[in-house]
Tab-separated table of C-alpha atoms and ligand atoms in Angstrom:
chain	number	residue	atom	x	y	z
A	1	UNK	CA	-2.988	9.261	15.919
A	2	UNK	CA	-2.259	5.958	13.645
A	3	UNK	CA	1.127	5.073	12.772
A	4	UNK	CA	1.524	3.570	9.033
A	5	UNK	CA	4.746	2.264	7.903
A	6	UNK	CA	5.969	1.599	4.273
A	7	UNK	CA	8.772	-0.949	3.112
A	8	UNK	CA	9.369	0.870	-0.871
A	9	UNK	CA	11.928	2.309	-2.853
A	10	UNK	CA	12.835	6.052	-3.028
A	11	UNK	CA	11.668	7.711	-6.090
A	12	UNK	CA	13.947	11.216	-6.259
A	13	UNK	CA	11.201	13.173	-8.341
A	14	UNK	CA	8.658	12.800	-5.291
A	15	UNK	CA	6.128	11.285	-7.118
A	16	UNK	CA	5.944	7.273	-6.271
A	17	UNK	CA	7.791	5.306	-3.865
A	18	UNK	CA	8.708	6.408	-0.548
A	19	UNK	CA	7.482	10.407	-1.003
A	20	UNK	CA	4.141	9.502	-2.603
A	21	UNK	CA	3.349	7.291	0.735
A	22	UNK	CA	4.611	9.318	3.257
A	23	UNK	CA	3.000	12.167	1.370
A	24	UNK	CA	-0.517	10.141	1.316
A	25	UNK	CA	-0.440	9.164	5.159
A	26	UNK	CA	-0.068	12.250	5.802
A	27	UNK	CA	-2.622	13.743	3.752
A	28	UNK	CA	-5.124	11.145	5.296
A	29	UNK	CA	-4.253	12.396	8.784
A	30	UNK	CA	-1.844	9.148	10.045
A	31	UNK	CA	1.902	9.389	10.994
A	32	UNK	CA	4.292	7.934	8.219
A	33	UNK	CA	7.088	6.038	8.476
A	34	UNK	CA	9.668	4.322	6.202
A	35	UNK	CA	11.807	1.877	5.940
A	36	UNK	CA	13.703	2.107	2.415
A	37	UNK	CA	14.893	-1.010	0.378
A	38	UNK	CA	16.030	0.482	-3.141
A	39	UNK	CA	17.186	4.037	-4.191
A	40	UNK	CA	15.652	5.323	-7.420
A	41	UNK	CA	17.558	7.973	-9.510
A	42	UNK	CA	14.262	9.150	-11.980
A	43	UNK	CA	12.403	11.450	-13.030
A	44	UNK	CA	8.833	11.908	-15.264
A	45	UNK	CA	10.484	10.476	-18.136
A	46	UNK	CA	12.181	7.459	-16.585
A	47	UNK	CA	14.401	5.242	-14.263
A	48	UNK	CA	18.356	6.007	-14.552
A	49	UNK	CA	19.754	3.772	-11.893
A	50	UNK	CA	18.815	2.013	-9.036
A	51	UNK	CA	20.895	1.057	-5.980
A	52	UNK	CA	19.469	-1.522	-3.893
A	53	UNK	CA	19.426	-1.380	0.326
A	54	UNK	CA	21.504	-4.423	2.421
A	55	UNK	CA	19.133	-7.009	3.534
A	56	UNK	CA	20.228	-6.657	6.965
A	57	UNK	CA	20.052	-2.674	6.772
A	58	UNK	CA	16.701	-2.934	5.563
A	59	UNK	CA	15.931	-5.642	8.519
A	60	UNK	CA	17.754	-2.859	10.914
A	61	UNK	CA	15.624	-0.481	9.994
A	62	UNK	CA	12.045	-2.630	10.038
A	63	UNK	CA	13.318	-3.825	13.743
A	64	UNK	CA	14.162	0.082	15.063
A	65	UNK	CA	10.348	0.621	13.970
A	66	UNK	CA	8.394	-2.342	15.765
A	67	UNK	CA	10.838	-2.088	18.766
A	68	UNK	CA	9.850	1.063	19.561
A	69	UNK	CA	6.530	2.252	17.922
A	70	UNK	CA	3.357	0.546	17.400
A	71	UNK	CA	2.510	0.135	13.364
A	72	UNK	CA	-1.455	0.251	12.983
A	73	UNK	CA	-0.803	-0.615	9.247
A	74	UNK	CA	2.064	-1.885	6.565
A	75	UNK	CA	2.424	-0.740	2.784
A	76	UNK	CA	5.045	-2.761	1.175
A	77	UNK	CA	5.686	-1.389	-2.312
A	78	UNK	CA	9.121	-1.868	-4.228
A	79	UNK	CA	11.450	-4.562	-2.895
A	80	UNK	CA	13.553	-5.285	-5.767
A	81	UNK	CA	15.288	-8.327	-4.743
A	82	UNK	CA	14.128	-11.742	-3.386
A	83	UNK	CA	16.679	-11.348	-0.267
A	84	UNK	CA	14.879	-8.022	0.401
A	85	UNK	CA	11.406	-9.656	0.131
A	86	UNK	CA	12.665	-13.194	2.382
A	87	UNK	CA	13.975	-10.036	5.001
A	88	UNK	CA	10.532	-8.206	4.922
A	89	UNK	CA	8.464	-11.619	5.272
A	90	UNK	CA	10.480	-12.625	8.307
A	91	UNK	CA	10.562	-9.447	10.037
A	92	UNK	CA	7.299	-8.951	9.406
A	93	UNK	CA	6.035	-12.138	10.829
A	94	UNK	CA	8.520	-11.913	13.476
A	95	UNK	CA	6.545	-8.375	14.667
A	96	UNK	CA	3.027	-9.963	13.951
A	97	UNK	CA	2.485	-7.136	11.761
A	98	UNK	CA	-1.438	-6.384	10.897
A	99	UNK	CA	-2.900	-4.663	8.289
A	100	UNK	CA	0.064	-5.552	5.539
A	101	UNK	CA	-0.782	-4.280	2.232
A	102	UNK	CA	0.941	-5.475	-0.671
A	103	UNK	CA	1.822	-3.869	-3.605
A	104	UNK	CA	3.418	-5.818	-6.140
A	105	UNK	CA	5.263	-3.139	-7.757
A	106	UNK	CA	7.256	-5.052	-10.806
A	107	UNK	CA	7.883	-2.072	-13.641
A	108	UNK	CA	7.533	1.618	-13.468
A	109	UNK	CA	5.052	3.421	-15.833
A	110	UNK	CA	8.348	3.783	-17.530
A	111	UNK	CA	8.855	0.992	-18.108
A	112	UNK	CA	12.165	0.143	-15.879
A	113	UNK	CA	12.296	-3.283	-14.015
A	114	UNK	CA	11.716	-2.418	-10.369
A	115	UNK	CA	11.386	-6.187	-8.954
A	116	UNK	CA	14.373	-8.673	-10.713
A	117	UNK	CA	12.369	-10.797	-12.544
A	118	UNK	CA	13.544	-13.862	-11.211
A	119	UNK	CA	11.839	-12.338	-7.544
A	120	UNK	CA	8.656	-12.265	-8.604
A	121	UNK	CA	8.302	-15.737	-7.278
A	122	UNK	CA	9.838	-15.074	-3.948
A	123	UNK	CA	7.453	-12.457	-3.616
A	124	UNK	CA	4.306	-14.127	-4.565
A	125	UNK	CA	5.553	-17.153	-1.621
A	126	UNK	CA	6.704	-15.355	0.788
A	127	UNK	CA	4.604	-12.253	0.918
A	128	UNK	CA	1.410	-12.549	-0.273
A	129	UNK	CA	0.471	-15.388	3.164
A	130	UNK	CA	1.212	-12.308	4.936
A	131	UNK	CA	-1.026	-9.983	3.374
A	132	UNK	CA	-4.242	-8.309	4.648
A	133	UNK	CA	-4.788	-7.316	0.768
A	134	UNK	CA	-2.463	-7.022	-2.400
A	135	UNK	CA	-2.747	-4.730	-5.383
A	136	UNK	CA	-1.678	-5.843	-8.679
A	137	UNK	CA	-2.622	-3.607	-11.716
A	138	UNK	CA	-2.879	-5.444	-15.194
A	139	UNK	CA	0.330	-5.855	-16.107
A	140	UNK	CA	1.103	-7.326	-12.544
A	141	UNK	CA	-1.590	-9.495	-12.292
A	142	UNK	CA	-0.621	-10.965	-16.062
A	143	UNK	CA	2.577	-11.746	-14.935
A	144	UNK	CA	1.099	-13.572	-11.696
A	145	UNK	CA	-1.446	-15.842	-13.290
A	146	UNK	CA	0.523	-16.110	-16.499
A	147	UNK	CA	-1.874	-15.080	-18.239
A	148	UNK	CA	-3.609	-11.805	-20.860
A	149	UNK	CA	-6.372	-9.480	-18.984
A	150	UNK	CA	-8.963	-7.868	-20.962
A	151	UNK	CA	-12.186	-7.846	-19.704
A	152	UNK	CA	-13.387	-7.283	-16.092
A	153	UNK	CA	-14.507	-11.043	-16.204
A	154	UNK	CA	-10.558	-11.684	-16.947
A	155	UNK	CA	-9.582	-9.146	-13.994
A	156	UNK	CA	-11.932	-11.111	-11.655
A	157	UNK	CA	-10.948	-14.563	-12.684
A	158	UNK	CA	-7.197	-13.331	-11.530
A	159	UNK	CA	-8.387	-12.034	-8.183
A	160	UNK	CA	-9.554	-15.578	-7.606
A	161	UNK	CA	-6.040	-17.115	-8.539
A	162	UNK	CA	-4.236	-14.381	-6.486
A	163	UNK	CA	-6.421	-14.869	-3.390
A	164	UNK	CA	-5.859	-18.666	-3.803
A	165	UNK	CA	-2.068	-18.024	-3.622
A	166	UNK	CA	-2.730	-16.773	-0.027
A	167	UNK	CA	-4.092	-13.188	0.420
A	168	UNK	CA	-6.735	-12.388	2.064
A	169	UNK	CA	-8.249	-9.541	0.061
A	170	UNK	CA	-6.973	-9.376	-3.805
A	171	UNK	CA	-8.181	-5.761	-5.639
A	172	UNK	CA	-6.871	-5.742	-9.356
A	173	UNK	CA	-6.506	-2.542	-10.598
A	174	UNK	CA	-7.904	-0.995	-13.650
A	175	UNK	CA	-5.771	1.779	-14.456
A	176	UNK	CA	-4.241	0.528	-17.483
A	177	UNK	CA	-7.891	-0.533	-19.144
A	178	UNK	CA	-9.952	1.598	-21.609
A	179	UNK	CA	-13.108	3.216	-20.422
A	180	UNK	CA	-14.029	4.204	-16.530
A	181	UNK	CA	-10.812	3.059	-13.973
A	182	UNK	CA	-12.926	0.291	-12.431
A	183	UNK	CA	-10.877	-2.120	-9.954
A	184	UNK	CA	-12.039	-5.816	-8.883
A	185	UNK	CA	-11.733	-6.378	-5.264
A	186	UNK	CA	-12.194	-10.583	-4.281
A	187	UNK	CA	-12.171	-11.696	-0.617
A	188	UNK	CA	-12.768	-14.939	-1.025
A	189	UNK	CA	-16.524	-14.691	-0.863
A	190	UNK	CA	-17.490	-12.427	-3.687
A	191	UNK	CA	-16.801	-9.478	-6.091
A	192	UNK	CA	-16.999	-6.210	-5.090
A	193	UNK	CA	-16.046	-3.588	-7.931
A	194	UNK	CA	-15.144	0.028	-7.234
A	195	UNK	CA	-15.523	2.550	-9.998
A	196	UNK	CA	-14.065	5.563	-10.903
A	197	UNK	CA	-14.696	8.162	-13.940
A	198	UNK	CA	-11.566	8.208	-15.833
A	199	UNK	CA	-9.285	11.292	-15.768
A	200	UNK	CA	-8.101	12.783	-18.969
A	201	UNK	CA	-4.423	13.220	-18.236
A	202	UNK	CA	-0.930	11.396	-18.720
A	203	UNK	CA	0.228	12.331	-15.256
A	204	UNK	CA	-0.327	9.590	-13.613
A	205	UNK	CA	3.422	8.975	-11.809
A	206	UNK	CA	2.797	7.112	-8.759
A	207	UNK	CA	-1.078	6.051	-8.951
A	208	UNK	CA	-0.610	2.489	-7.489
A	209	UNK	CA	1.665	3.633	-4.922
A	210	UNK	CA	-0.620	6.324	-3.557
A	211	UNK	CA	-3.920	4.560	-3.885
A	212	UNK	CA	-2.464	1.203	-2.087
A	213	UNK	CA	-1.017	3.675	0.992
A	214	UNK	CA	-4.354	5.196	1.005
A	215	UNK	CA	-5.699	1.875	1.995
A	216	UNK	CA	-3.344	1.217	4.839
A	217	UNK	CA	-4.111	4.423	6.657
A	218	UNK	CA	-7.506	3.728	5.961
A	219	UNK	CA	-7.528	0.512	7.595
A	220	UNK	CA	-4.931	2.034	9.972
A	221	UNK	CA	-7.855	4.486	11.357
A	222	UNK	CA	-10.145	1.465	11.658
A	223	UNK	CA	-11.956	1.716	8.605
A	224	UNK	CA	-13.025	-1.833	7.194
A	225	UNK	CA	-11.642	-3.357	3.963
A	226	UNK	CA	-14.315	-1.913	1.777
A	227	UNK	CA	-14.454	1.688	3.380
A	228	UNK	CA	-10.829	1.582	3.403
A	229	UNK	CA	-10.992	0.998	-0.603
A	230	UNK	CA	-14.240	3.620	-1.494
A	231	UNK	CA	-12.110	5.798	0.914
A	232	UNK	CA	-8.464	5.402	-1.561
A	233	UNK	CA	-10.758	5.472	-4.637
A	234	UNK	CA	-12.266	8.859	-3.893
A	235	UNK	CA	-8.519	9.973	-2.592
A	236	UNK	CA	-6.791	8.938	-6.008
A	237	UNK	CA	-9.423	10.264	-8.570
A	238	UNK	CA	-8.906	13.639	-6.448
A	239	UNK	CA	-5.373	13.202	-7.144
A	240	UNK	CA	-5.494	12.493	-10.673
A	241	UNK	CA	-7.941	15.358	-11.723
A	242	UNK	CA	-5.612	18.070	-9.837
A	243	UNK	CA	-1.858	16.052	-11.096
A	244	UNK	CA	0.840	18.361	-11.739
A	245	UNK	CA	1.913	18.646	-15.154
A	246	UNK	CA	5.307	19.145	-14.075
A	247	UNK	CA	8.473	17.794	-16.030
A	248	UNK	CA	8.477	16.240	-19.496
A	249	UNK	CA	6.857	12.933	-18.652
A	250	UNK	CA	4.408	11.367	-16.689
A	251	UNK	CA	3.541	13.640	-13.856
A	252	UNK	CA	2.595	13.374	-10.323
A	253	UNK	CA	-0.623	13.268	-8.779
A	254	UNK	CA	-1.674	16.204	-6.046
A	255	UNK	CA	-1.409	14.490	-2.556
A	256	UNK	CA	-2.503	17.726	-1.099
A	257	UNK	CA	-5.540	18.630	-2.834
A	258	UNK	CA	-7.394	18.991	0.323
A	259	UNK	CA	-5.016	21.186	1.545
A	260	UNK	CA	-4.427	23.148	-1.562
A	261	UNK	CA	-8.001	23.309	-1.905
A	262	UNK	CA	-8.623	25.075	1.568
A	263	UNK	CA	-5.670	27.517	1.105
A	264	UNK	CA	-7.172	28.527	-2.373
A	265	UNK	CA	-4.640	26.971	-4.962
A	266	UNK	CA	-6.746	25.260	-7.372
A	267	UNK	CA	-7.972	26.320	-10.398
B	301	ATP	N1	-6.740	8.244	-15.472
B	301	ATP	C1	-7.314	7.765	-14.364
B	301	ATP	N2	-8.471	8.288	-13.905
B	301	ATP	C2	-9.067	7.848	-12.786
B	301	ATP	N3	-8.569	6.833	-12.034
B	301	ATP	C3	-7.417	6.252	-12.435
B	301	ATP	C4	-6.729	6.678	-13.619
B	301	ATP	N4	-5.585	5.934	-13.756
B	301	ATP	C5	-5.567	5.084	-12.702
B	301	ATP	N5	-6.666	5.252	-11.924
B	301	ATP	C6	-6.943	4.563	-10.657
B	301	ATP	O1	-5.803	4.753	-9.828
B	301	ATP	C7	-5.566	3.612	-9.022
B	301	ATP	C8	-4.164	3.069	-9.326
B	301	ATP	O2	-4.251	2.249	-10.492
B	301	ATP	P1	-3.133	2.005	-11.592
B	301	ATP	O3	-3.605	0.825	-12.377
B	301	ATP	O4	-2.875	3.258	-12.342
B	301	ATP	O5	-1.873	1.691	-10.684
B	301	ATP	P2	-0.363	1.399	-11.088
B	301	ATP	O6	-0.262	1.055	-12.529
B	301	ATP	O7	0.089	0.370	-10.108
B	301	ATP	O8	0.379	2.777	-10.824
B	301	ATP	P3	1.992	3.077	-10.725
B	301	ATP	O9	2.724	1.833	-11.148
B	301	ATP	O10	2.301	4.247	-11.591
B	301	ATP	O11	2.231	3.457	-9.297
B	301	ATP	C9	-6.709	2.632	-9.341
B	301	ATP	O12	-7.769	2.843	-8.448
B	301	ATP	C10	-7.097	3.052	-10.758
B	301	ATP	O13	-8.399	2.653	-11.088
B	302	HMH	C1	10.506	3.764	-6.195
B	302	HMH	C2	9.292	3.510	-7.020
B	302	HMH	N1	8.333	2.691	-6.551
B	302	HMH	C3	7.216	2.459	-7.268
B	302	HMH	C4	7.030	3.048	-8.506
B	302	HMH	C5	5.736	2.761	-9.240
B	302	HMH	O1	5.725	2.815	-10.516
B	302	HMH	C6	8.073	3.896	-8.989
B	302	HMH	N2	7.985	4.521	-10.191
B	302	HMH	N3	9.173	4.107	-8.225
Protein backbone atom coordinates (compact mmCIF):
# COMPACT_ATOMS: atom_id res chain seq x y z
CA UNK A 1 0.00 0.00 0.00
CA UNK A 2 1.13 3.80 -0.94
CA UNK A 3 0.61 6.48 1.41
CA UNK A 4 -0.45 9.99 -0.30
CA UNK A 5 -0.75 13.02 1.73
CA UNK A 6 -2.59 16.34 0.89
CA UNK A 7 -1.84 19.94 2.37
CA UNK A 8 -5.70 21.71 1.16
CA UNK A 9 -8.52 23.32 2.56
CA UNK A 10 -11.77 21.61 3.75
CA UNK A 11 -14.60 22.05 1.46
CA UNK A 12 -17.94 21.13 3.80
CA UNK A 13 -20.11 20.01 0.67
CA UNK A 14 -17.51 17.07 -0.05
CA UNK A 15 -16.84 17.98 -3.33
CA UNK A 16 -13.15 19.76 -3.60
CA UNK A 17 -10.60 20.24 -1.09
CA UNK A 18 -9.74 17.86 1.49
CA UNK A 19 -12.90 15.18 0.75
CA UNK A 20 -12.40 15.20 -3.03
CA UNK A 21 -8.56 13.99 -2.35
CA UNK A 22 -8.97 11.73 0.25
CA UNK A 23 -11.97 10.49 -1.69
CA UNK A 24 -9.66 10.09 -5.00
CA UNK A 25 -6.68 8.22 -3.16
CA UNK A 26 -8.82 6.13 -2.11
CA UNK A 27 -10.64 5.36 -5.12
CA UNK A 28 -7.18 4.75 -6.85
CA UNK A 29 -6.33 2.15 -4.20
CA UNK A 30 -3.55 4.41 -1.95
CA UNK A 31 -3.98 5.40 1.77
CA UNK A 32 -4.94 9.20 2.25
CA UNK A 33 -3.89 11.48 4.52
CA UNK A 34 -4.40 15.19 5.38
CA UNK A 35 -3.07 17.83 6.76
CA UNK A 36 -5.69 20.86 6.67
CA UNK A 37 -4.66 24.61 6.26
CA UNK A 38 -8.12 26.53 5.69
CA UNK A 39 -11.77 25.61 6.64
CA UNK A 40 -14.32 26.22 3.90
CA UNK A 41 -18.02 26.87 4.85
CA UNK A 42 -19.68 26.22 0.96
CA UNK A 43 -21.71 24.65 -0.85
CA UNK A 44 -22.61 24.15 -4.96
CA UNK A 45 -23.49 27.65 -5.16
CA UNK A 46 -20.57 29.25 -3.34
CA UNK A 47 -17.95 30.11 -0.58
CA UNK A 48 -19.56 31.69 2.77
CA UNK A 49 -16.55 31.97 4.99
CA UNK A 50 -13.32 30.73 5.37
CA UNK A 51 -11.24 30.30 8.54
CA UNK A 52 -7.70 29.83 8.00
CA UNK A 53 -5.36 26.99 10.08
CA UNK A 54 -2.19 28.43 12.49
CA UNK A 55 0.99 28.16 10.66
CA UNK A 56 2.47 26.23 13.35
CA UNK A 57 -0.75 23.88 13.64
CA UNK A 58 -0.53 23.25 10.13
CA UNK A 59 3.47 22.61 10.57
CA UNK A 60 2.28 20.23 13.69
CA UNK A 61 0.32 18.40 11.73
CA UNK A 62 2.80 17.99 8.39
CA UNK A 63 5.61 16.90 11.16
CA UNK A 64 3.12 14.10 13.06
CA UNK A 65 2.87 12.70 9.32
CA UNK A 66 6.65 12.40 8.14
CA UNK A 67 7.67 11.45 11.76
CA UNK A 68 5.86 8.57 11.72
CA UNK A 69 4.67 7.37 8.22
CA UNK A 70 6.39 7.25 5.01
CA UNK A 71 4.55 9.71 2.23
CA UNK A 72 5.08 8.03 -1.35
CA UNK A 73 3.46 11.28 -2.75
CA UNK A 74 2.31 15.12 -1.79
CA UNK A 75 -0.85 17.05 -3.21
CA UNK A 76 -0.75 20.54 -2.03
CA UNK A 77 -3.98 22.27 -3.02
CA UNK A 78 -5.43 25.41 -1.09
CA UNK A 79 -3.03 27.26 1.21
CA UNK A 80 -4.57 30.54 1.50
CA UNK A 81 -1.94 32.51 3.08
CA UNK A 82 1.78 33.14 2.30
CA UNK A 83 2.73 32.08 6.09
CA UNK A 84 0.88 28.80 5.32
CA UNK A 85 2.74 28.33 1.99
CA UNK A 86 6.57 29.59 3.72
CA UNK A 87 5.32 26.61 6.56
CA UNK A 88 4.55 23.95 3.81
CA UNK A 89 7.88 24.80 1.75
CA UNK A 90 10.00 24.39 4.85
CA UNK A 91 8.48 21.39 6.21
CA UNK A 92 8.42 19.98 3.16
CA UNK A 93 12.02 20.38 2.35
CA UNK A 94 12.85 19.69 5.83
CA UNK A 95 11.16 15.87 5.20
CA UNK A 96 12.74 15.64 1.61
CA UNK A 97 9.36 15.11 0.44
CA UNK A 98 9.10 13.38 -3.25
CA UNK A 99 6.54 13.35 -5.57
CA UNK A 100 5.03 17.05 -4.51
CA UNK A 101 2.29 18.04 -6.71
CA UNK A 102 1.19 21.44 -6.83
CA UNK A 103 -1.95 22.79 -7.31
CA UNK A 104 -2.22 26.35 -7.46
CA UNK A 105 -5.66 26.66 -6.32
CA UNK A 106 -6.33 30.71 -6.38
CA UNK A 107 -10.45 31.05 -6.84
CA UNK A 108 -13.19 28.56 -6.56
CA UNK A 109 -15.45 27.85 -9.62
CA UNK A 110 -17.41 30.27 -7.59
CA UNK A 111 -15.66 32.56 -7.81
CA UNK A 112 -14.40 33.18 -3.98
CA UNK A 113 -10.65 34.09 -3.41
CA UNK A 114 -9.10 30.94 -1.98
CA UNK A 115 -5.24 32.13 -2.07
CA UNK A 116 -4.93 36.16 -0.71
CA UNK A 117 -3.89 37.68 -3.62
CA UNK A 118 -0.95 39.21 -2.36
CA UNK A 119 0.33 35.12 -1.80
CA UNK A 120 0.33 34.27 -5.05
CA UNK A 121 3.91 35.34 -5.16
CA UNK A 122 4.99 33.50 -2.10
CA UNK A 123 3.62 30.59 -3.63
CA UNK A 124 5.05 30.74 -7.03
CA UNK A 125 8.87 31.23 -4.90
CA UNK A 126 8.61 29.13 -2.48
CA UNK A 127 6.68 26.20 -3.80
CA UNK A 128 6.90 25.65 -7.17
CA UNK A 129 11.32 24.69 -6.66
CA UNK A 130 9.76 22.04 -4.73
CA UNK A 131 7.50 20.61 -7.11
CA UNK A 132 7.60 17.27 -9.02
CA UNK A 133 4.69 18.93 -11.28
CA UNK A 134 2.13 21.90 -10.81
CA UNK A 135 -1.34 22.32 -12.23
CA UNK A 136 -2.59 25.63 -13.09
CA UNK A 137 -5.91 25.81 -15.11
CA UNK A 138 -6.42 29.05 -17.30
CA UNK A 139 -7.30 31.39 -15.05
CA UNK A 140 -4.25 30.33 -12.82
CA UNK A 141 -1.82 30.20 -15.30
CA UNK A 142 -3.05 33.98 -16.53
CA UNK A 143 -2.46 35.22 -13.33
CA UNK A 144 1.17 33.53 -13.24
CA UNK A 145 2.57 34.73 -16.52
CA UNK A 146 0.51 37.89 -16.45
CA UNK A 147 -0.80 37.28 -19.24
CA UNK A 148 -4.53 36.20 -21.59
CA UNK A 149 -4.69 32.29 -22.72
CA UNK A 150 -6.56 31.39 -25.70
CA UNK A 151 -5.17 29.06 -27.84
CA UNK A 152 -3.27 25.82 -27.01
CA UNK A 153 -0.14 27.62 -28.53
CA UNK A 154 -0.90 30.34 -25.59
CA UNK A 155 -1.39 27.36 -22.95
CA UNK A 156 2.00 25.92 -24.07
CA UNK A 157 3.92 29.12 -24.20
CA UNK A 158 2.82 29.39 -20.24
CA UNK A 159 3.99 25.88 -19.43
CA UNK A 160 7.36 27.09 -20.62
CA UNK A 161 7.29 30.27 -18.28
CA UNK A 162 5.94 28.14 -15.34
CA UNK A 163 8.58 25.40 -15.75
CA UNK A 164 11.21 28.21 -15.98
CA UNK A 165 10.01 29.49 -12.55
CA UNK A 166 11.24 26.09 -11.17
CA UNK A 167 8.96 23.01 -11.64
CA UNK A 168 9.84 20.23 -12.98
CA UNK A 169 6.76 19.11 -14.89
CA UNK A 170 4.13 22.11 -15.69
CA UNK A 171 0.47 20.56 -17.15
CA UNK A 172 -1.97 23.57 -17.87
CA UNK A 173 -5.29 22.63 -17.74
CA UNK A 174 -7.97 23.02 -20.25
CA UNK A 175 -11.08 22.88 -18.45
CA UNK A 176 -12.16 26.31 -18.80
CA UNK A 177 -11.52 26.31 -22.90
CA UNK A 178 -14.19 25.66 -25.61
CA UNK A 179 -14.11 22.44 -27.51
CA UNK A 180 -12.44 18.90 -26.24
CA UNK A 181 -10.74 19.43 -22.36
CA UNK A 182 -7.22 19.11 -23.78
CA UNK A 183 -4.32 19.91 -21.12
CA UNK A 184 -0.55 20.89 -22.08
CA UNK A 185 1.92 19.03 -20.10
CA UNK A 186 5.90 20.70 -20.57
CA UNK A 187 8.90 19.01 -18.88
CA UNK A 188 11.34 20.94 -20.03
CA UNK A 189 12.03 18.93 -23.14
CA UNK A 190 8.82 18.95 -25.07
CA UNK A 191 4.96 19.05 -25.27
CA UNK A 192 3.00 16.35 -24.51
CA UNK A 193 -0.91 17.06 -24.75
CA UNK A 194 -3.54 14.86 -23.15
CA UNK A 195 -7.05 14.96 -24.50
CA UNK A 196 -10.25 14.42 -23.30
CA UNK A 197 -13.93 14.53 -25.00
CA UNK A 198 -15.72 17.19 -23.24
CA UNK A 199 -18.59 16.37 -20.84
CA UNK A 200 -21.87 18.10 -21.21
CA UNK A 201 -22.56 19.08 -17.63
CA UNK A 202 -22.14 22.13 -15.12
CA UNK A 203 -21.12 19.86 -12.28
CA UNK A 204 -17.90 20.19 -12.31
CA UNK A 205 -17.16 21.14 -8.28
CA UNK A 206 -13.80 19.99 -7.56
CA UNK A 207 -12.25 18.94 -11.12
CA UNK A 208 -8.70 20.35 -10.47
CA UNK A 209 -8.60 19.07 -7.09
CA UNK A 210 -9.45 15.49 -8.02
CA UNK A 211 -7.55 15.22 -11.25
CA UNK A 212 -4.17 16.75 -9.56
CA UNK A 213 -4.64 13.95 -6.46
CA UNK A 214 -5.13 11.47 -9.11
CA UNK A 215 -1.66 12.19 -10.22
CA UNK A 216 0.01 11.85 -6.88
CA UNK A 217 -1.30 8.38 -6.20
CA UNK A 218 -0.44 7.66 -9.55
CA UNK A 219 3.04 8.53 -9.19
CA UNK A 220 2.67 7.29 -5.58
CA UNK A 221 2.15 3.55 -7.08
CA UNK A 222 5.19 4.09 -9.30
CA UNK A 223 3.61 5.07 -12.33
CA UNK A 224 5.82 7.62 -14.42
CA UNK A 225 4.86 11.28 -15.04
CA UNK A 226 3.02 10.57 -18.23
CA UNK A 227 1.14 7.31 -17.07
CA UNK A 228 0.47 9.05 -13.96
CA UNK A 229 -1.35 11.92 -16.16
CA UNK A 230 -3.25 9.41 -19.04
CA UNK A 231 -4.02 7.53 -15.73
CA UNK A 232 -5.91 11.08 -13.88
CA UNK A 233 -7.26 11.96 -17.37
CA UNK A 234 -9.18 8.74 -17.84
CA UNK A 235 -10.10 8.98 -13.83
CA UNK A 236 -11.62 12.62 -14.18
CA UNK A 237 -13.59 12.25 -17.53
CA UNK A 238 -15.13 9.09 -15.58
CA UNK A 239 -15.94 11.46 -12.95
CA UNK A 240 -17.39 14.12 -14.90
CA UNK A 241 -19.74 11.93 -17.14
CA UNK A 242 -21.28 10.17 -13.84
CA UNK A 243 -21.21 13.96 -11.51
CA UNK A 244 -23.97 14.25 -9.21
CA UNK A 245 -26.40 16.79 -9.94
CA UNK A 246 -26.88 17.38 -6.43
CA UNK A 247 -27.62 20.94 -4.86
CA UNK A 248 -28.40 24.12 -6.79
CA UNK A 249 -24.96 24.81 -8.20
CA UNK A 250 -22.07 23.33 -9.54
CA UNK A 251 -22.04 19.72 -8.57
CA UNK A 252 -19.59 17.15 -7.67
CA UNK A 253 -17.94 14.71 -9.68
CA UNK A 254 -18.45 10.68 -8.83
CA UNK A 255 -15.14 9.57 -7.10
CA UNK A 256 -16.61 6.17 -6.89
CA UNK A 257 -17.69 5.33 -10.23
CA UNK A 258 -15.76 2.20 -10.21
CA UNK A 259 -17.28 1.20 -7.27
CA UNK A 260 -20.75 2.31 -8.04
CA UNK A 261 -20.32 0.76 -11.26
CA UNK A 262 -19.57 -2.84 -9.83
CA UNK A 263 -22.39 -2.62 -7.20
CA UNK A 264 -24.88 -1.68 -10.08
CA UNK A 265 -25.68 2.12 -9.40
CA UNK A 266 -25.28 3.72 -12.63
CA UNK A 267 -27.61 4.47 -15.04
N1 LIG B 1 -16.56 19.20 -18.92
C1 LIG B 1 -15.42 18.50 -18.93
N2 LIG B 1 -15.32 17.34 -19.62
C2 LIG B 1 -14.20 16.60 -19.64
N3 LIG B 1 -13.07 16.96 -18.97
C3 LIG B 1 -13.09 18.11 -18.26
C4 LIG B 1 -14.25 18.94 -18.20
N4 LIG B 1 -13.99 20.01 -17.39
C5 LIG B 1 -12.71 19.85 -16.96
N5 LIG B 1 -12.16 18.73 -17.50
C6 LIG B 1 -10.83 18.19 -17.20
O1 LIG B 1 -10.74 18.08 -15.78
C7 LIG B 1 -9.42 18.35 -15.33
C8 LIG B 1 -9.47 19.53 -14.35
O2 LIG B 1 -9.48 20.74 -15.12
P1 LIG B 1 -10.16 22.12 -14.74
O3 LIG B 1 -9.58 23.12 -15.69
O4 LIG B 1 -11.63 21.97 -14.72
O5 LIG B 1 -9.65 22.31 -13.25
P2 LIG B 1 -9.97 23.45 -12.19
O6 LIG B 1 -10.56 24.64 -12.86
O7 LIG B 1 -8.69 23.65 -11.45
O8 LIG B 1 -11.06 22.80 -11.24
P3 LIG B 1 -11.58 23.31 -9.76
O9 LIG B 1 -11.00 24.68 -9.51
O10 LIG B 1 -13.07 23.32 -9.77
O11 LIG B 1 -11.11 22.27 -8.80
C9 LIG B 1 -8.59 18.61 -16.60
O12 LIG B 1 -8.02 17.41 -17.04
C10 LIG B 1 -9.66 19.09 -17.58
O13 LIG B 1 -9.26 18.94 -18.92
C1 LIG C 1 -11.30 23.95 -0.12
C2 LIG C 1 -11.32 24.07 -1.60
N1 LIG C 1 -10.20 23.81 -2.30
C3 LIG C 1 -10.20 23.89 -3.65
C4 LIG C 1 -11.34 24.25 -4.34
C5 LIG C 1 -11.26 24.29 -5.86
O1 LIG C 1 -12.04 25.08 -6.49
C6 LIG C 1 -12.51 24.54 -3.58
N2 LIG C 1 -13.68 24.90 -4.16
N3 LIG C 1 -12.46 24.44 -2.22
Amino acid sequence: MKHVLTVAGSDSCGGAGIQADLKTFSALGTYGMSVITAVTAQNTTGVVMVREMDPEMVAAQINCIFEDIKVHAVKVGMVSSAEIITTIGNCLARHRAVNIVIDPVMVSKSRCNLLRPEACETLVKVLFPLATVVTPNIPEAEVIVGGTITTLEDMKGAAVEIYNKGAKNVIVKGGHMEGPAIDVLYDGKQFLQFSGERVATTNTHGTGCTFSSAIAAYLARGLTMTEAIEGAKKYIHRAIAHSFPIGRGVGPTNHFHELYEKAGLLD
